[in-house]
């Protein structure tokens, strides 16, 4: 494939897991945008938020998304807030297609409830807050997505198969 597949969706939706499985199945290399940020900055995401604030993190995220588009044919799993900026969506669309993974707030909560690595959810680790933030972000997620895959109650193999079928269309 001469494009990148940009995996997007809410925190805890399973982007990393799907990225790994899709990479194994297709042979396309995978990159985790958040891990790229951590390595480039030499700091954990929570520390970047704590020390410099969200706006600074978002600036770094934009720079990293740009750098990651320099190579093609990869699966790039993006942080849950990456598509909130128009500029980031433009960068993503230039180099690839955007694949949205979705899940219910309850499913997300089960996956992230013990996580300390998500500053956006720190102090708000409950289904209500997740649902509220998801409702705010959903119109954005769905409007920028080229492909949407629901993940609730599905095995990873099924998700990967659905993605492969959608990519063929
Ligand atoms: C964020 C999601 C995180 C990370 C940062 C902000 C968000 O990535 O980029 O904590 O605003 O949704 P994951 O979606 O991989 O958890």
Short mmCIF file of N, CA, C and O in Angstrom, two decimals, residues 64-156:
data_model
loop_
_atom_site.label_atom_id
_atom_site.label_comp_id
_atom_site.label_asym_id
_atom_site.label_seq_id
_atom_site.Cartn_x
_atom_site.Cartn_y
_atom_site.Cartn_z
N UNK A 64 5.01 15.65 15.30
CA UNK A 64 5.28 14.22 15.16
C UNK A 64 4.44 13.60 14.04
O UNK A 64 4.94 12.78 13.27
N UNK A 65 3.18 14.01 13.94
CA UNK A 65 2.32 13.46 12.88
C UNK A 65 2.90 13.82 11.52
O UNK A 65 2.91 13.02 10.59
N UNK A 66 3.44 15.02 11.41
CA UNK A 66 4.08 15.45 10.17
C UNK A 66 5.30 14.57 9.87
O UNK A 66 5.47 14.08 8.75
N UNK A 67 6.12 14.36 10.87
CA UNK A 67 7.32 13.52 10.68
C UNK A 67 6.94 12.10 10.28
O UNK A 67 7.58 11.48 9.44
N UNK A 68 5.89 11.60 10.92
CA UNK A 68 5.49 10.20 10.66
C UNK A 68 4.94 10.00 9.25
O UNK A 68 4.95 8.88 8.74
N UNK A 69 4.47 11.07 8.62
CA UNK A 69 3.93 10.93 7.25
C UNK A 69 5.03 10.89 6.20
O UNK A 69 4.74 10.72 5.02
N UNK A 70 6.27 11.09 6.63
CA UNK A 70 7.36 11.09 5.65
C UNK A 70 7.55 9.72 5.02
O UNK A 70 8.05 9.59 3.92
N UNK A 71 7.18 8.67 5.76
CA UNK A 71 7.24 7.31 5.19
C UNK A 71 5.83 6.83 4.92
O UNK A 71 4.91 7.20 5.64
N UNK A 72 5.70 5.98 3.91
CA UNK A 72 4.36 5.48 3.56
C UNK A 72 4.28 3.96 3.77
O UNK A 72 5.29 3.30 3.98
N UNK A 73 3.07 3.45 3.71
CA UNK A 73 2.87 2.01 3.81
C UNK A 73 2.89 1.49 5.23
O UNK A 73 3.11 0.31 5.47
N UNK A 74 2.64 2.39 6.19
CA UNK A 74 2.67 1.95 7.59
C UNK A 74 1.30 2.14 8.26
O UNK A 74 0.47 2.92 7.82
N UNK A 75 1.14 1.41 9.35
CA UNK A 75 -0.05 1.60 10.19
C UNK A 75 0.39 2.53 11.32
O UNK A 75 1.34 2.22 12.03
N UNK A 76 -0.29 3.65 11.46
CA UNK A 76 0.10 4.60 12.51
C UNK A 76 -1.06 4.75 13.49
O UNK A 76 -2.14 5.24 13.12
N UNK A 77 -0.86 4.28 14.71
CA UNK A 77 -1.95 4.47 15.68
C UNK A 77 -1.73 5.80 16.39
O UNK A 77 -0.65 6.09 16.89
N UNK A 78 -2.79 6.61 16.38
CA UNK A 78 -2.69 7.99 16.85
C UNK A 78 -3.33 8.16 18.22
O UNK A 78 -4.27 7.44 18.55
N UNK A 79 -2.87 9.13 18.96
CA UNK A 79 -3.50 9.45 20.25
C UNK A 79 -4.96 9.87 20.02
O UNK A 79 -5.29 10.39 18.95
N UNK A 80 -5.78 9.63 21.02
CA UNK A 80 -7.22 9.88 20.89
C UNK A 80 -7.61 11.32 20.59
O UNK A 80 -8.71 11.58 20.11
N UNK A 81 -6.70 12.26 20.85
CA UNK A 81 -7.04 13.66 20.60
C UNK A 81 -6.42 14.20 19.33
O UNK A 81 -6.58 15.39 19.00
N UNK A 82 -5.71 13.35 18.60
CA UNK A 82 -4.93 13.83 17.45
C UNK A 82 -5.78 14.49 16.36
O UNK A 82 -5.32 15.42 15.71
N UNK A 83 -7.01 14.03 16.17
CA UNK A 83 -7.81 14.59 15.08
C UNK A 83 -8.57 15.86 15.47
O UNK A 83 -9.31 16.41 14.67
N UNK A 84 -8.38 16.32 16.70
CA UNK A 84 -9.12 17.49 17.14
C UNK A 84 -8.65 18.76 16.42
O UNK A 84 -9.41 19.70 16.24
N UNK A 85 -7.41 18.76 15.98
CA UNK A 85 -6.90 19.92 15.24
C UNK A 85 -7.07 19.71 13.74
O UNK A 85 -6.66 18.66 13.22
N UNK A 86 -7.59 20.73 13.07
CA UNK A 86 -7.76 20.65 11.61
C UNK A 86 -6.44 20.34 10.92
O UNK A 86 -6.38 19.55 9.99
N UNK A 87 -5.39 21.00 11.39
CA UNK A 87 -4.08 20.83 10.77
C UNK A 87 -3.64 19.36 10.79
O UNK A 87 -3.11 18.85 9.81
N UNK A 88 -3.91 18.70 11.90
CA UNK A 88 -3.51 17.29 12.01
C UNK A 88 -4.28 16.42 11.02
O UNK A 88 -3.72 15.50 10.43
N UNK A 89 -5.56 16.73 10.86
CA UNK A 89 -6.38 15.94 9.93
C UNK A 89 -5.86 16.13 8.51
O UNK A 89 -5.74 15.18 7.74
N UNK A 90 -5.48 17.37 8.19
CA UNK A 90 -4.92 17.63 6.85
C UNK A 90 -3.65 16.81 6.64
O UNK A 90 -3.47 16.19 5.60
N UNK A 91 -2.80 16.79 7.65
CA UNK A 91 -1.55 16.03 7.56
C UNK A 91 -1.87 14.55 7.36
O UNK A 91 -1.30 13.88 6.50
N UNK A 92 -2.81 14.05 8.14
CA UNK A 92 -3.17 12.62 8.06
C UNK A 92 -3.74 12.27 6.70
O UNK A 92 -3.43 11.24 6.13
N UNK A 93 -4.60 13.14 6.18
CA UNK A 93 -5.27 12.85 4.90
C UNK A 93 -4.30 12.92 3.73
O UNK A 93 -4.48 12.22 2.74
N UNK A 94 -3.28 13.78 3.87
CA UNK A 94 -2.28 13.89 2.80
C UNK A 94 -1.57 12.57 2.59
O UNK A 94 -1.33 12.15 1.47
N UNK A 95 -1.25 11.93 3.70
CA UNK A 95 -0.41 10.73 3.59
C UNK A 95 -1.16 9.43 3.76
O UNK A 95 -0.57 8.35 3.63
N UNK A 96 -2.44 9.49 4.06
CA UNK A 96 -3.08 8.22 4.35
C UNK A 96 -4.58 8.27 4.45
O UNK A 96 -5.20 9.28 4.13
N UNK A 97 -5.12 7.15 4.88
CA UNK A 97 -6.56 7.10 5.09
C UNK A 97 -6.82 6.96 6.59
O UNK A 97 -6.00 6.38 7.32
N UNK A 98 -7.95 7.49 7.01
CA UNK A 98 -8.23 7.52 8.45
C UNK A 98 -9.25 6.45 8.80
O UNK A 98 -10.35 6.41 8.26
N UNK A 99 -8.84 5.59 9.70
CA UNK A 99 -9.69 4.47 10.11
C UNK A 99 -10.08 4.65 11.58
O UNK A 99 -9.22 4.68 12.46
N UNK A 100 -11.37 4.81 11.80
CA UNK A 100 -11.88 5.06 13.16
C UNK A 100 -12.34 3.76 13.81
O UNK A 100 -13.10 3.00 13.23
N UNK A 101 -11.86 3.53 15.03
CA UNK A 101 -12.37 2.41 15.84
C UNK A 101 -13.30 3.01 16.89
O UNK A 101 -12.99 4.04 17.49
N UNK A 102 -14.44 2.35 17.11
CA UNK A 102 -15.37 2.85 18.12
C UNK A 102 -15.67 1.77 19.15
O UNK A 102 -15.53 0.57 18.88
N UNK A 103 -16.09 2.22 20.34
CA UNK A 103 -16.54 1.30 21.40
C UNK A 103 -17.43 2.10 22.35
O UNK A 103 -17.33 3.33 22.41
N UNK A 104 -18.26 1.39 23.08
CA UNK A 104 -19.15 2.06 24.04
C UNK A 104 -18.35 2.58 25.24
O UNK A 104 -17.32 1.98 25.59
N UNK A 105 -18.83 3.63 25.89
CA UNK A 105 -18.13 4.17 27.06
C UNK A 105 -17.85 3.09 28.12
O UNK A 105 -16.78 3.08 28.75
N UNK A 106 -18.78 2.16 28.31
CA UNK A 106 -18.60 1.10 29.33
C UNK A 106 -17.40 0.22 28.96
O UNK A 106 -16.63 -0.18 29.83
N UNK A 107 -17.28 -0.07 27.67
CA UNK A 107 -16.16 -0.91 27.20
C UNK A 107 -14.84 -0.16 27.42
O UNK A 107 -13.86 -0.73 27.91
N UNK A 108 -14.86 1.12 27.08
CA UNK A 108 -13.65 1.95 27.26
C UNK A 108 -13.27 1.97 28.74
O UNK A 108 -12.10 1.77 29.10
N UNK A 109 -14.26 2.20 29.58
CA UNK A 109 -13.99 2.30 31.02
C UNK A 109 -13.31 1.03 31.54
O UNK A 109 -12.33 1.09 32.28
N UNK A 110 -13.84 -0.13 31.11
CA UNK A 110 -13.25 -1.39 31.56
C UNK A 110 -11.78 -1.49 31.15
O UNK A 110 -10.97 -2.03 31.87
N UNK A 111 -11.45 -0.92 30.00
CA UNK A 111 -10.09 -1.04 29.50
C UNK A 111 -9.12 -0.04 30.13
O UNK A 111 -7.93 -0.29 30.22
N UNK A 112 -9.64 1.15 30.51
CA UNK A 112 -8.70 2.19 30.96
C UNK A 112 -8.75 2.44 32.46
O UNK A 112 -7.99 3.25 32.97
N UNK A 113 -9.65 1.75 33.17
CA UNK A 113 -9.94 2.15 34.55
C UNK A 113 -8.71 2.18 35.47
O UNK A 113 -8.66 3.00 36.39
N UNK A 114 -7.73 1.32 35.23
CA UNK A 114 -6.56 1.33 36.11
C UNK A 114 -5.37 2.08 35.51
O UNK A 114 -4.28 2.07 36.07
N UNK A 115 -5.59 2.71 34.35
CA UNK A 115 -4.48 3.40 33.67
C UNK A 115 -4.13 4.71 34.37
O UNK A 115 -5.01 5.49 34.74
N UNK A 116 -2.84 4.94 34.50
CA UNK A 116 -2.38 6.21 35.08
C UNK A 116 -1.72 7.05 33.97
O UNK A 116 -1.17 8.11 34.22
N UNK A 117 -1.78 6.52 32.74
CA UNK A 117 -1.03 7.15 31.64
C UNK A 117 -1.87 8.07 30.78
O UNK A 117 -1.45 8.47 29.71
N UNK A 118 -3.09 8.35 31.21
CA UNK A 118 -3.96 9.17 30.36
C UNK A 118 -4.39 10.43 31.12
O UNK A 118 -5.43 10.46 31.77
N UNK A 119 -3.58 11.47 30.98
CA UNK A 119 -3.83 12.70 31.76
C UNK A 119 -5.22 13.27 31.55
O UNK A 119 -5.79 13.88 32.47
N UNK A 120 -5.79 13.09 30.37
CA UNK A 120 -7.14 13.63 30.09
C UNK A 120 -8.18 13.00 31.01
O UNK A 120 -9.19 13.62 31.33
N UNK A 121 -7.92 11.78 31.44
CA UNK A 121 -8.91 11.08 32.29
C UNK A 121 -8.54 11.11 33.77
O UNK A 121 -9.32 10.65 34.61
N UNK A 122 -7.38 11.65 34.09
CA UNK A 122 -6.97 11.70 35.50
C UNK A 122 -7.99 12.47 36.33
O UNK A 122 -8.37 13.59 35.98
N UNK A 123 -8.44 11.85 37.39
CA UNK A 123 -9.43 12.50 38.25
C UNK A 123 -10.85 12.40 37.72
O UNK A 123 -11.79 12.92 38.32
N UNK A 124 -11.02 11.80 36.54
CA UNK A 124 -12.37 11.65 35.97
C UNK A 124 -12.59 10.22 35.53
O UNK A 124 -13.21 9.99 34.49
N UNK A 125 -12.03 9.28 36.23
CA UNK A 125 -12.09 7.91 35.75
C UNK A 125 -13.44 7.28 36.07
O UNK A 125 -13.59 6.53 37.02
N UNK A 126 -14.43 7.64 35.29
CA UNK A 126 -15.77 7.04 35.44
C UNK A 126 -16.50 7.04 34.09
O UNK A 126 -16.14 7.79 33.18
N UNK A 127 -17.50 6.20 34.00
CA UNK A 127 -18.22 6.01 32.73
C UNK A 127 -18.89 7.31 32.28
O UNK A 127 -18.90 7.65 31.09
N UNK A 128 -19.43 8.08 33.24
CA UNK A 128 -20.16 9.31 32.89
C UNK A 128 -19.23 10.30 32.18
O UNK A 128 -19.59 10.87 31.16
N UNK A 129 -18.05 10.48 32.75
CA UNK A 129 -17.12 11.44 32.15
C UNK A 129 -16.67 10.96 30.77
O UNK A 129 -16.61 11.74 29.81
N UNK A 130 -16.37 9.66 30.67
CA UNK A 130 -15.94 9.09 29.39
C UNK A 130 -17.05 9.29 28.35
O UNK A 130 -16.79 9.73 27.22
N UNK A 131 -18.30 9.03 28.76
CA UNK A 131 -19.44 9.19 27.83
C UNK A 131 -19.59 10.64 27.39
O UNK A 131 -19.83 10.92 26.21
N UNK A 132 -19.40 11.55 28.34
CA UNK A 132 -19.54 12.98 28.03
C UNK A 132 -18.48 13.44 27.02
O UNK A 132 -18.78 14.09 26.02
N UNK A 133 -17.23 13.05 27.30
CA UNK A 133 -16.14 13.44 26.41
C UNK A 133 -16.29 12.77 25.04
O UNK A 133 -16.05 13.38 24.00
N UNK A 134 -16.73 11.53 25.08
CA UNK A 134 -16.92 10.80 23.82
C UNK A 134 -18.02 11.47 22.98
O UNK A 134 -17.86 11.63 21.78
N UNK A 135 -19.10 11.87 23.63
CA UNK A 135 -20.18 12.57 22.91
C UNK A 135 -19.68 13.85 22.27
O UNK A 135 -20.08 14.20 21.17
N UNK A 136 -18.79 14.54 22.99
CA UNK A 136 -18.23 15.78 22.45
C UNK A 136 -17.37 15.49 21.23
O UNK A 136 -17.37 16.22 20.26
N UNK A 137 -16.59 14.41 21.32
CA UNK A 137 -15.62 14.14 20.26
C UNK A 137 -16.21 13.36 19.08
O UNK A 137 -15.67 13.42 17.98
N UNK A 138 -17.29 12.61 19.31
CA UNK A 138 -17.80 11.72 18.27
C UNK A 138 -18.10 12.37 16.92
O UNK A 138 -17.74 11.81 15.88
N UNK A 139 -18.74 13.55 16.91
CA UNK A 139 -19.01 14.16 15.60
C UNK A 139 -17.72 14.40 14.82
O UNK A 139 -17.67 14.22 13.60
N UNK A 140 -16.69 14.77 15.55
CA UNK A 140 -15.39 15.01 14.91
C UNK A 140 -14.80 13.70 14.38
O UNK A 140 -14.36 13.61 13.24
N UNK A 141 -14.78 12.70 15.25
CA UNK A 141 -14.23 11.40 14.84
C UNK A 141 -14.92 10.90 13.57
O UNK A 141 -14.27 10.50 12.61
N UNK A 142 -16.24 10.91 13.57
CA UNK A 142 -16.96 10.31 12.44
C UNK A 142 -16.84 11.16 11.18
O UNK A 142 -16.80 10.63 10.08
N UNK A 143 -16.73 12.48 11.35
CA UNK A 143 -16.67 13.30 10.14
C UNK A 143 -15.31 13.21 9.44
O UNK A 143 -15.25 13.39 8.23
N UNK A 144 -14.26 12.92 10.17
CA UNK A 144 -12.94 12.85 9.50
C UNK A 144 -12.62 11.43 9.02
O UNK A 144 -11.70 11.24 8.21
N UNK A 145 -13.37 10.43 9.48
CA UNK A 145 -13.01 9.03 9.19
C UNK A 145 -13.36 8.61 7.77
O UNK A 145 -14.42 8.95 7.25
N UNK A 146 -12.44 7.86 7.14
CA UNK A 146 -12.73 7.25 5.83
C UNK A 146 -13.42 5.90 6.04
O UNK A 146 -14.21 5.47 5.22
N UNK A 147 -13.05 5.23 7.12
CA UNK A 147 -13.62 3.91 7.44
C UNK A 147 -13.96 3.91 8.93
O UNK A 147 -13.18 4.42 9.74
N UNK A 148 -15.10 3.33 9.29
CA UNK A 148 -15.47 3.23 10.71
C UNK A 148 -15.71 1.75 11.05
O UNK A 148 -16.47 1.07 10.37
N UNK A 149 -15.05 1.28 12.09
CA UNK A 149 -15.21 -0.11 12.52
C UNK A 149 -15.63 -0.13 14.00
O UNK A 149 -14.92 0.41 14.86
N UNK A 150 -16.76 -0.75 14.26
CA UNK A 150 -17.22 -0.90 15.65
C UNK A 150 -16.51 -2.10 16.27
O UNK A 150 -16.39 -3.15 15.62
N UNK A 151 -16.07 -1.95 17.50
CA UNK A 151 -15.27 -3.04 18.10
C UNK A 151 -15.96 -3.75 19.26
O UNK A 151 -15.47 -4.77 19.72
N UNK A 152 -17.09 -3.20 19.74
CA UNK A 152 -17.75 -3.81 20.91
C UNK A 152 -18.07 -5.28 20.66
O UNK A 152 -18.61 -5.62 19.59
N UNK A 153 -17.78 -6.11 21.63
CA UNK A 153 -18.14 -7.54 21.60
C UNK A 153 -17.56 -8.29 20.40
O UNK A 153 -18.14 -9.26 19.94
N UNK A 154 -16.44 -7.82 19.88
CA UNK A 154 -15.83 -8.54 18.75
C UNK A 154 -14.44 -9.02 19.12
O UNK A 154 -13.70 -8.32 19.83
N UNK A 155 -14.09 -10.20 18.60
CA UNK A 155 -12.72 -10.71 18.78
C UNK A 155 -11.81 -9.92 17.84
O UNK A 155 -12.25 -9.43 16.79
N UNK A 156 -10.54 -9.89 18.21
CA UNK A 156 -9.58 -9.12 17.41
C UNK A 156 -9.52 -9.62 15.95
O UNK A 156 -9.43 -8.83 15.02
#
